[in-house]
CSV table of C-alpha atoms in Angstrom, one decimal:
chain,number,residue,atom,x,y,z
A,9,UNK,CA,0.0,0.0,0.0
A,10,UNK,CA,1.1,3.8,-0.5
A,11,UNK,CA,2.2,5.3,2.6
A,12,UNK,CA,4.6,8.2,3.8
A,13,UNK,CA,7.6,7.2,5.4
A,14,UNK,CA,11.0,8.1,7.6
A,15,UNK,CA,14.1,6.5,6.7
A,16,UNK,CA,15.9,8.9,8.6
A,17,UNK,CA,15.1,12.3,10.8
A,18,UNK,CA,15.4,15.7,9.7
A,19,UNK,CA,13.0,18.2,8.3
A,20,UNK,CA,10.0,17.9,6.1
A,21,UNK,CA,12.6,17.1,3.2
A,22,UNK,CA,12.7,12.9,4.9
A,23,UNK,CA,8.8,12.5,4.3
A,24,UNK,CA,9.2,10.5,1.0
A,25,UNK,CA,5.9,7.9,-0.5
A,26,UNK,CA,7.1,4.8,-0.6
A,27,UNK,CA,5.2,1.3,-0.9
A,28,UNK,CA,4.6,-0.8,2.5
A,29,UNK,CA,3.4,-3.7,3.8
A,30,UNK,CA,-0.3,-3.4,5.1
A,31,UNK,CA,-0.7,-3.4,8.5
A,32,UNK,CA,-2.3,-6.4,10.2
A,33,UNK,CA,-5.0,-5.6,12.9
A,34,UNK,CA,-4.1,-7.5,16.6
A,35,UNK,CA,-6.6,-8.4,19.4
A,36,UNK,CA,-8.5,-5.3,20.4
A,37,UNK,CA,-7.6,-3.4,17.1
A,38,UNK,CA,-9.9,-2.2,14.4
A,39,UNK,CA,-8.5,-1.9,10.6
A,40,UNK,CA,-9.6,1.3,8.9
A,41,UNK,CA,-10.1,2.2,5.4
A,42,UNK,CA,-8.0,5.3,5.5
A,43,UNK,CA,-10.7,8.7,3.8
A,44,UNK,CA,-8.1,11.4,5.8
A,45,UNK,CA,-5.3,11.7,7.9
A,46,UNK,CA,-4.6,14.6,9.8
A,47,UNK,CA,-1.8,16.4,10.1
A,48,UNK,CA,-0.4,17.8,13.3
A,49,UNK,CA,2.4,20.0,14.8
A,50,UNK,CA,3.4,16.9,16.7
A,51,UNK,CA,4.0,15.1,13.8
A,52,UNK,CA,7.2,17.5,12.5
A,53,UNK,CA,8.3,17.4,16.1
A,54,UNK,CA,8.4,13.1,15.7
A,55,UNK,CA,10.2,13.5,12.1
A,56,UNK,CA,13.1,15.2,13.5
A,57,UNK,CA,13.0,13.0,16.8
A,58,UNK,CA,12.3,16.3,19.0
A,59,UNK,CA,8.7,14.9,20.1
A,60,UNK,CA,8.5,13.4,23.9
A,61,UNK,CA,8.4,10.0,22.8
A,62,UNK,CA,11.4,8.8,21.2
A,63,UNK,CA,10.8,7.0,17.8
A,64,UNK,CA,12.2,3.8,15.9
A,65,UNK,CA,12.6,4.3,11.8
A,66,UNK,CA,11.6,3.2,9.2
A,67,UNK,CA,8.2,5.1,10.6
A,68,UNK,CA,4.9,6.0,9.0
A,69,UNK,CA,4.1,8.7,10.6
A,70,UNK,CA,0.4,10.5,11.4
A,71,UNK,CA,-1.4,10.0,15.2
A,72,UNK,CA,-5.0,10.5,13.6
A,73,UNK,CA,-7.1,9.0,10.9
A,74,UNK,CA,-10.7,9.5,9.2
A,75,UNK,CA,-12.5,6.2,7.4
A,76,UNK,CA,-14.3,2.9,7.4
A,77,UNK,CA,-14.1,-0.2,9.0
A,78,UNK,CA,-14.6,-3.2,7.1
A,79,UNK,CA,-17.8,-3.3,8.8
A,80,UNK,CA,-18.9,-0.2,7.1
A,81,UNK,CA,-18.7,2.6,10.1
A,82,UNK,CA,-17.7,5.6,9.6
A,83,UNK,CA,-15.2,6.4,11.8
A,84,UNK,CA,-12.6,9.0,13.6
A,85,UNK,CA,-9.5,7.4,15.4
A,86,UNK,CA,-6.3,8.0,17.4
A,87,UNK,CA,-3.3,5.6,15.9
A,88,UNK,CA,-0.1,5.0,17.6
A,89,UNK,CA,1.8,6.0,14.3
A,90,UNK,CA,1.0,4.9,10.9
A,91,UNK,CA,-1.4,7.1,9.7
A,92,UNK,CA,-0.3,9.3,6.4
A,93,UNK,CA,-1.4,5.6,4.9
A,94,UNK,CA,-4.1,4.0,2.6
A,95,UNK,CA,-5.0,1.6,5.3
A,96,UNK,CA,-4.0,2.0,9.2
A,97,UNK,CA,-5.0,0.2,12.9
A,98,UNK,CA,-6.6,1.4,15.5
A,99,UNK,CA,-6.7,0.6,19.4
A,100,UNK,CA,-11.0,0.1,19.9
A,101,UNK,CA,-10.7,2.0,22.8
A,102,UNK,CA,-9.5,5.3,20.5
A,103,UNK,CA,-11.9,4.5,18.1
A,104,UNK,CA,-14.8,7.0,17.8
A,105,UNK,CA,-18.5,6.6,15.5
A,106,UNK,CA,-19.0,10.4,13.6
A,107,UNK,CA,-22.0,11.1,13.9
A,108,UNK,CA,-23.8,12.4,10.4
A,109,UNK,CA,-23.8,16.1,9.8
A,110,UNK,CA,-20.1,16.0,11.2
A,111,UNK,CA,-17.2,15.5,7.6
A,112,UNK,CA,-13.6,13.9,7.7
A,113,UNK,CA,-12.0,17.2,8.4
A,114,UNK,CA,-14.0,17.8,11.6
A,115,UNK,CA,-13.5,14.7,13.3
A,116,UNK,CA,-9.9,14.7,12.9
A,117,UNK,CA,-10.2,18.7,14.2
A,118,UNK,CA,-11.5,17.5,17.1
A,119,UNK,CA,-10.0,14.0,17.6
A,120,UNK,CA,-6.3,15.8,18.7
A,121,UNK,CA,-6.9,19.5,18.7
A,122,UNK,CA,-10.3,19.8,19.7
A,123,UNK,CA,-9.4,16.8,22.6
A,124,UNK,CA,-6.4,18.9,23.3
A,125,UNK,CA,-8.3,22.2,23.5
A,126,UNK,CA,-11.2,20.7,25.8
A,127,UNK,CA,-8.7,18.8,28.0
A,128,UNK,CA,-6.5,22.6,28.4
A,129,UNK,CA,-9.6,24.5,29.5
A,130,UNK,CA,-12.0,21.4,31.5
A,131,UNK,CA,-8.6,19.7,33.5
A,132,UNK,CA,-5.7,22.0,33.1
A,133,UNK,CA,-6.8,25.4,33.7
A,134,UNK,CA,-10.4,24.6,35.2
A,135,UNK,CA,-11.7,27.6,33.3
A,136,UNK,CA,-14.4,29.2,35.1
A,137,UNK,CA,-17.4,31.2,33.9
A,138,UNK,CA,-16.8,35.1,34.0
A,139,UNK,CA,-13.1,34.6,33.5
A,140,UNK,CA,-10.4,35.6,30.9
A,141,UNK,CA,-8.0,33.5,29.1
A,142,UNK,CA,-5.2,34.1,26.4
A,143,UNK,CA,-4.9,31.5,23.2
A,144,UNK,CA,-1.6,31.7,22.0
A,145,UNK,CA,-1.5,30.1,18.0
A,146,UNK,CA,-5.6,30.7,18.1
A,147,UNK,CA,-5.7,30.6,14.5
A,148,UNK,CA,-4.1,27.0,14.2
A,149,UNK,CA,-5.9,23.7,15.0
A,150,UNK,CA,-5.8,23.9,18.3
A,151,UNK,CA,-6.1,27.5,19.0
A,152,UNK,CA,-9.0,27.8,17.1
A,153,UNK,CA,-11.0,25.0,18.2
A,154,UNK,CA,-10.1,27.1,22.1
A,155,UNK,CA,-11.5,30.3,21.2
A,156,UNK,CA,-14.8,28.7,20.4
A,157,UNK,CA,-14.8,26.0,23.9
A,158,UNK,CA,-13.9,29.1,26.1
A,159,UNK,CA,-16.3,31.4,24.7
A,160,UNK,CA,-18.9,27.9,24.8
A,161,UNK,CA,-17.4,27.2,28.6
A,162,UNK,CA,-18.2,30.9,29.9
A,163,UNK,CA,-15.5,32.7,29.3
A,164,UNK,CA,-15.4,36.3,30.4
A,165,UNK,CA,-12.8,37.7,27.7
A,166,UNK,CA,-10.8,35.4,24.8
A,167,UNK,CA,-7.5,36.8,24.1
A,168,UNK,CA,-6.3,35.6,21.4
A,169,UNK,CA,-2.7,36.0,19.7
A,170,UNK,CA,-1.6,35.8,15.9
A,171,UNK,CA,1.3,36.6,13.9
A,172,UNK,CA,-0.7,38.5,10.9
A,173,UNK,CA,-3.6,40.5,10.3
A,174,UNK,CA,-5.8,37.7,8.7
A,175,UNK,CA,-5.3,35.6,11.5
A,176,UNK,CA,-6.4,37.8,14.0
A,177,UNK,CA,-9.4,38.7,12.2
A,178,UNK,CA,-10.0,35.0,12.0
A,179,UNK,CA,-10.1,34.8,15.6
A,180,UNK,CA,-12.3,37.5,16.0
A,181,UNK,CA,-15.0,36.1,14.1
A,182,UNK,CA,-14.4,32.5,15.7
A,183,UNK,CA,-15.7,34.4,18.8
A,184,UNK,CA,-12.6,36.5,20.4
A,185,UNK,CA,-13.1,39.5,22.3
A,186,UNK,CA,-9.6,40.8,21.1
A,187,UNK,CA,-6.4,39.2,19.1
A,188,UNK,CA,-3.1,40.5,19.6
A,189,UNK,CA,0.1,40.8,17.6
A,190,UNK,CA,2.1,37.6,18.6
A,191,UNK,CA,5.4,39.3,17.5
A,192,UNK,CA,4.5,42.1,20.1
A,193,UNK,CA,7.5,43.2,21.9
A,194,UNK,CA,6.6,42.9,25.6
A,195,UNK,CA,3.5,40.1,25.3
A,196,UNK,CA,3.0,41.1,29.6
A,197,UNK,CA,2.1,44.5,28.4
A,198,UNK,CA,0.2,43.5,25.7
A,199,UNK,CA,-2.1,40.5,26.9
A,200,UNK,CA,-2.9,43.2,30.1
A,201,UNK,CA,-3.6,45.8,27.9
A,202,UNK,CA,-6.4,43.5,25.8
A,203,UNK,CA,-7.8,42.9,29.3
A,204,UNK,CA,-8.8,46.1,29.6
A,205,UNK,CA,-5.6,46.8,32.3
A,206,UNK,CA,-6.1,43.6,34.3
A,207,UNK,CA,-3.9,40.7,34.1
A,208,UNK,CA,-5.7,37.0,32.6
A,209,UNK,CA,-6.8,34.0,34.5
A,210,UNK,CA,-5.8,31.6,31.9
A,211,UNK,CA,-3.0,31.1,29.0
A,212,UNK,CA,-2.9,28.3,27.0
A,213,UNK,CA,0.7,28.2,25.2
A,214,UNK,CA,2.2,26.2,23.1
A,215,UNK,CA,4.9,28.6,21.7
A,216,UNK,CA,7.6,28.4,24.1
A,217,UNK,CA,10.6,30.9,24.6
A,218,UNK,CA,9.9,34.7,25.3
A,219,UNK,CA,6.0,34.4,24.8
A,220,UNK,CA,5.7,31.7,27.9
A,221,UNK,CA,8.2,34.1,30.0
A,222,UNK,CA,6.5,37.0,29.3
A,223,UNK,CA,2.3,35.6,29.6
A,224,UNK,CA,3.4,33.9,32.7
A,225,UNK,CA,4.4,37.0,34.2
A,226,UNK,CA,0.8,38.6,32.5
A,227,UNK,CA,-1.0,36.0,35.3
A,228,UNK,CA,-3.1,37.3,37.5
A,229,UNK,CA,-3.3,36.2,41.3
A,230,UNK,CA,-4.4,32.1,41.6
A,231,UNK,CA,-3.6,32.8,37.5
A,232,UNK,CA,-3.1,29.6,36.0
A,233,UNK,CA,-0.9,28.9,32.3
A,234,UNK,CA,-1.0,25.5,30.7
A,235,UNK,CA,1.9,24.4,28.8
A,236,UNK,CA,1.1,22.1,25.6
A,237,UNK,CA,3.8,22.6,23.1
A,238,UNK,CA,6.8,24.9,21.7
A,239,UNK,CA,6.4,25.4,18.1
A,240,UNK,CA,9.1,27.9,18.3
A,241,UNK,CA,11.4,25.5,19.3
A,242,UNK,CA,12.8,27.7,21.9
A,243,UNK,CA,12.6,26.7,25.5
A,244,UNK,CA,10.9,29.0,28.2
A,245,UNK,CA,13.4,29.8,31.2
A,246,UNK,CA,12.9,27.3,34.0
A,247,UNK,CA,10.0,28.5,36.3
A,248,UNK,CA,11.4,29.2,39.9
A,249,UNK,CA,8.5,27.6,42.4
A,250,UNK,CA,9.1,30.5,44.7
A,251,UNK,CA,7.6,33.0,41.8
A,252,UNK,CA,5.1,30.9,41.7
A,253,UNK,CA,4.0,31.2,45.5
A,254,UNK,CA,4.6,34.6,45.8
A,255,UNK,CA,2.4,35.5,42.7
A,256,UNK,CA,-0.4,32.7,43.5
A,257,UNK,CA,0.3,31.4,40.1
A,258,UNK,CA,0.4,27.9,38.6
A,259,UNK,CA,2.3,26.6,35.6
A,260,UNK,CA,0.8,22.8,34.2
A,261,UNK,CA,1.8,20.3,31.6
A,262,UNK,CA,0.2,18.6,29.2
A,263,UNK,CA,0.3,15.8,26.6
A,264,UNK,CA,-2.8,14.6,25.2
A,265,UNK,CA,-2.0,10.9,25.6
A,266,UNK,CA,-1.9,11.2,29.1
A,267,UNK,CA,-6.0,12.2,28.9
A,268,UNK,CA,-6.4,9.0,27.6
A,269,UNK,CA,-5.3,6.8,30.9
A,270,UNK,CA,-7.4,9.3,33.1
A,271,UNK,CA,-10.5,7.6,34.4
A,272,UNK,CA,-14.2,7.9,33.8
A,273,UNK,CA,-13.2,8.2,29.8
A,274,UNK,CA,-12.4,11.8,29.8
A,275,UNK,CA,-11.6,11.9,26.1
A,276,UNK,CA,-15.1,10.0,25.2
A,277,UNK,CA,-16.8,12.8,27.3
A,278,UNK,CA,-14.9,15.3,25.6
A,279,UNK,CA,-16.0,13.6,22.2
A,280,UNK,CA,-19.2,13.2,22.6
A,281,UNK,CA,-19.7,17.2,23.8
A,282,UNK,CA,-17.8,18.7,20.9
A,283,UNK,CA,-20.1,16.5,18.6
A,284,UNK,CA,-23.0,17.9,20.1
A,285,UNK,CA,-21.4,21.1,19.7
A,286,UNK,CA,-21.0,21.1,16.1
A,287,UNK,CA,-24.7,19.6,15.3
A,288,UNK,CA,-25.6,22.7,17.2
A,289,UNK,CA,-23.7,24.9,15.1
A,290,UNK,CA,-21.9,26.0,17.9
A,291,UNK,CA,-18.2,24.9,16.8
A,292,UNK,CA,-16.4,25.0,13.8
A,293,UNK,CA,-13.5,23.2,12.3
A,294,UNK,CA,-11.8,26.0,10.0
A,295,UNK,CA,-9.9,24.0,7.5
A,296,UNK,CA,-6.4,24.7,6.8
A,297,UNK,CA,-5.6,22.9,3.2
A,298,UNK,CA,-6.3,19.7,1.8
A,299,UNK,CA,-2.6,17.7,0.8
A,300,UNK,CA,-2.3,14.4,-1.7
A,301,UNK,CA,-0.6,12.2,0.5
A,302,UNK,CA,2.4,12.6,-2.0
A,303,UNK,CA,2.5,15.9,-0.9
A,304,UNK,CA,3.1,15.4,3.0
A,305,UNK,CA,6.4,17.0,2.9
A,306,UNK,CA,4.7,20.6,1.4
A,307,UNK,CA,2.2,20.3,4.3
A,308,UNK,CA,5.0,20.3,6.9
A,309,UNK,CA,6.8,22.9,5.1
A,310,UNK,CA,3.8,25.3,5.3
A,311,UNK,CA,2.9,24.0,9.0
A,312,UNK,CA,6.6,24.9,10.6
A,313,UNK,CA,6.1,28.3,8.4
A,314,UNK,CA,3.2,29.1,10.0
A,315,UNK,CA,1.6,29.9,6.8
A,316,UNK,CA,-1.4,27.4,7.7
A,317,UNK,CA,-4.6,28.4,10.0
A,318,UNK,CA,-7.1,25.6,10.7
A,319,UNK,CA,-6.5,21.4,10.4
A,320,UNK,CA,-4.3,20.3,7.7
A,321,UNK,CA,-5.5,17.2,6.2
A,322,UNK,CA,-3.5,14.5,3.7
A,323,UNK,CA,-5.7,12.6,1.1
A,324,UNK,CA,-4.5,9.2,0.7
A,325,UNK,CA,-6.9,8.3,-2.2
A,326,UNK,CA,-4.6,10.9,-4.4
């Protein structure tokens, strides 16, 4: 079958299509007939070998797949690797039915991002009604999908942050009360000046470097800023605890596989109310390009550019 894979780490320049074996399903795994894979900012982090988890090659890479099972559903799934494929396996337990009304490019929205987004607001920052939070990236996959849960979750005032004009007016008609410059000088200054003088509740930061210095010093008292990523491949300085205490401010982690071994099926709950949100018209996945899966390597390209806004998707049929 046609698949992309790593032969060795680098940039977007090792993603080559090459012809595989087809993967064989085990106990307690579901084959899929492979519609759409999604592709996320994780995934250039595991072609390099920067992600968390190290990696073996020869990989196919791609967490997240849209199809059918031989059995006819159509389904949305979480794959440990293997997905910029014709055909992939899933774990049953990360498989998820799509309800109609909801496409491809949705459910993979909302299967990482939108998981990741709910997860940030619901478990990391316990956003609570009346309050403000900053989305740093909020016209990516993620960051989009946040603006709309916290405005949906009771937010008081979305901040959200963007490195160009159209992406900031994106956010502000995906529900933000304001969108800052993300190349801002002093981001402190700037995230308490779109507060209207007061410092935020809430960040949710996957940038790294300078921008997670300067919002965690934009916290207000009991302010809390959940760490997800760092897409500018820059590492914040290490927090000193003592800062912490003496500005009532908290500083969290979070990897979206760690969601999954929570009990009382956290990510299902989080499925199943984002599903409900978008029958109701009340989320939207914004769509951020459509790639042949021969063309993996431009999607990565525009992804680490930044160029993109919304959930990239690779075609495997083409």
């Amino acid at each position: 079958m046609r698949a992309i894979q790593i032969t060795e780490f680098g940039g977007p320049e090792v993603l080559g299509l090459a012809d595989v074996p087809e993967p064989e399903a085990g106990p307690g795994e579901v084959p899929v007939e492979v519609s759409r894979a999604g592709v996320n900012y994780a995934d250039t982090h595991q072609a390099e070998n920067s992600y968390l988890s190290q990696t073996r090659l020869p990989l196919v890479p791609g967490s997240e797949i849209a199809g059918r099972t031989p059995d006819g559903r159509r389904v949305v799934a979480m794959v440990n690797g293997g997905g910029y494929a014709e055909r992939a396996v899933a774990d049953a337990n990360l498989v998820f039915d799509v309800p109609d009304g909801v496409d491809d490019v949705a459910a993979l929205a909302l299967v990482v991002q939108g998981a990741t987004a709910w997860v940030l607001l619901r478990k990391n920052v316990r956003l609570e009604p009346g309050e403000s939070v900053v989305v740093h990236a909020a016209a990516g996959g993620v960051g989009s999908l946040a603006v709309q849960l916290a405005k949906a979750f009771g937010a008081g005032r979305v901040i959200a942050t963007a490195s160009s004009a159209e992406k900031r007016d994106l956010t502000l008609e995906l529900g933000a009360d304001a969108a800052v410059d993300s190349t801002t000088p002093d981001m402190t200054a700037a995230l308490t000046e779109a507060n209207n003088g007061r410092r935020v509740d809430a960040v949710l930061d996957m940038t790294g470097g300078r921008v997670t210095d300067e919002s965690v010093r934009a916290l207000a008292p009991f302010g809390r800023l959940a760490f997800y990523g760092m897409a500018g491949r820059e590492a914040p300085k290490p927090i000193q605890l003592p800062n912490l205490m003496r500005h009532s401010t908290a500083v969290s982690g979070m990897w979206l596989p760690h969601a999954f071994l929570l009990p009382g099926g956290v990510v299902h709950a989080a499925m199943a109310e984002m599903f409900d949100l978008v029958a109701k018209g009340e989320l939207r996945a914004v769509t951020g390009g459509e790639y042949a899966l021969a063309d993996a390597r431009a999607a990565h390209e525009d992804l680490r550019s930044r160029r993109t806004t919304g959930k990239l998707v690779l075609d495997p049929t083409r």
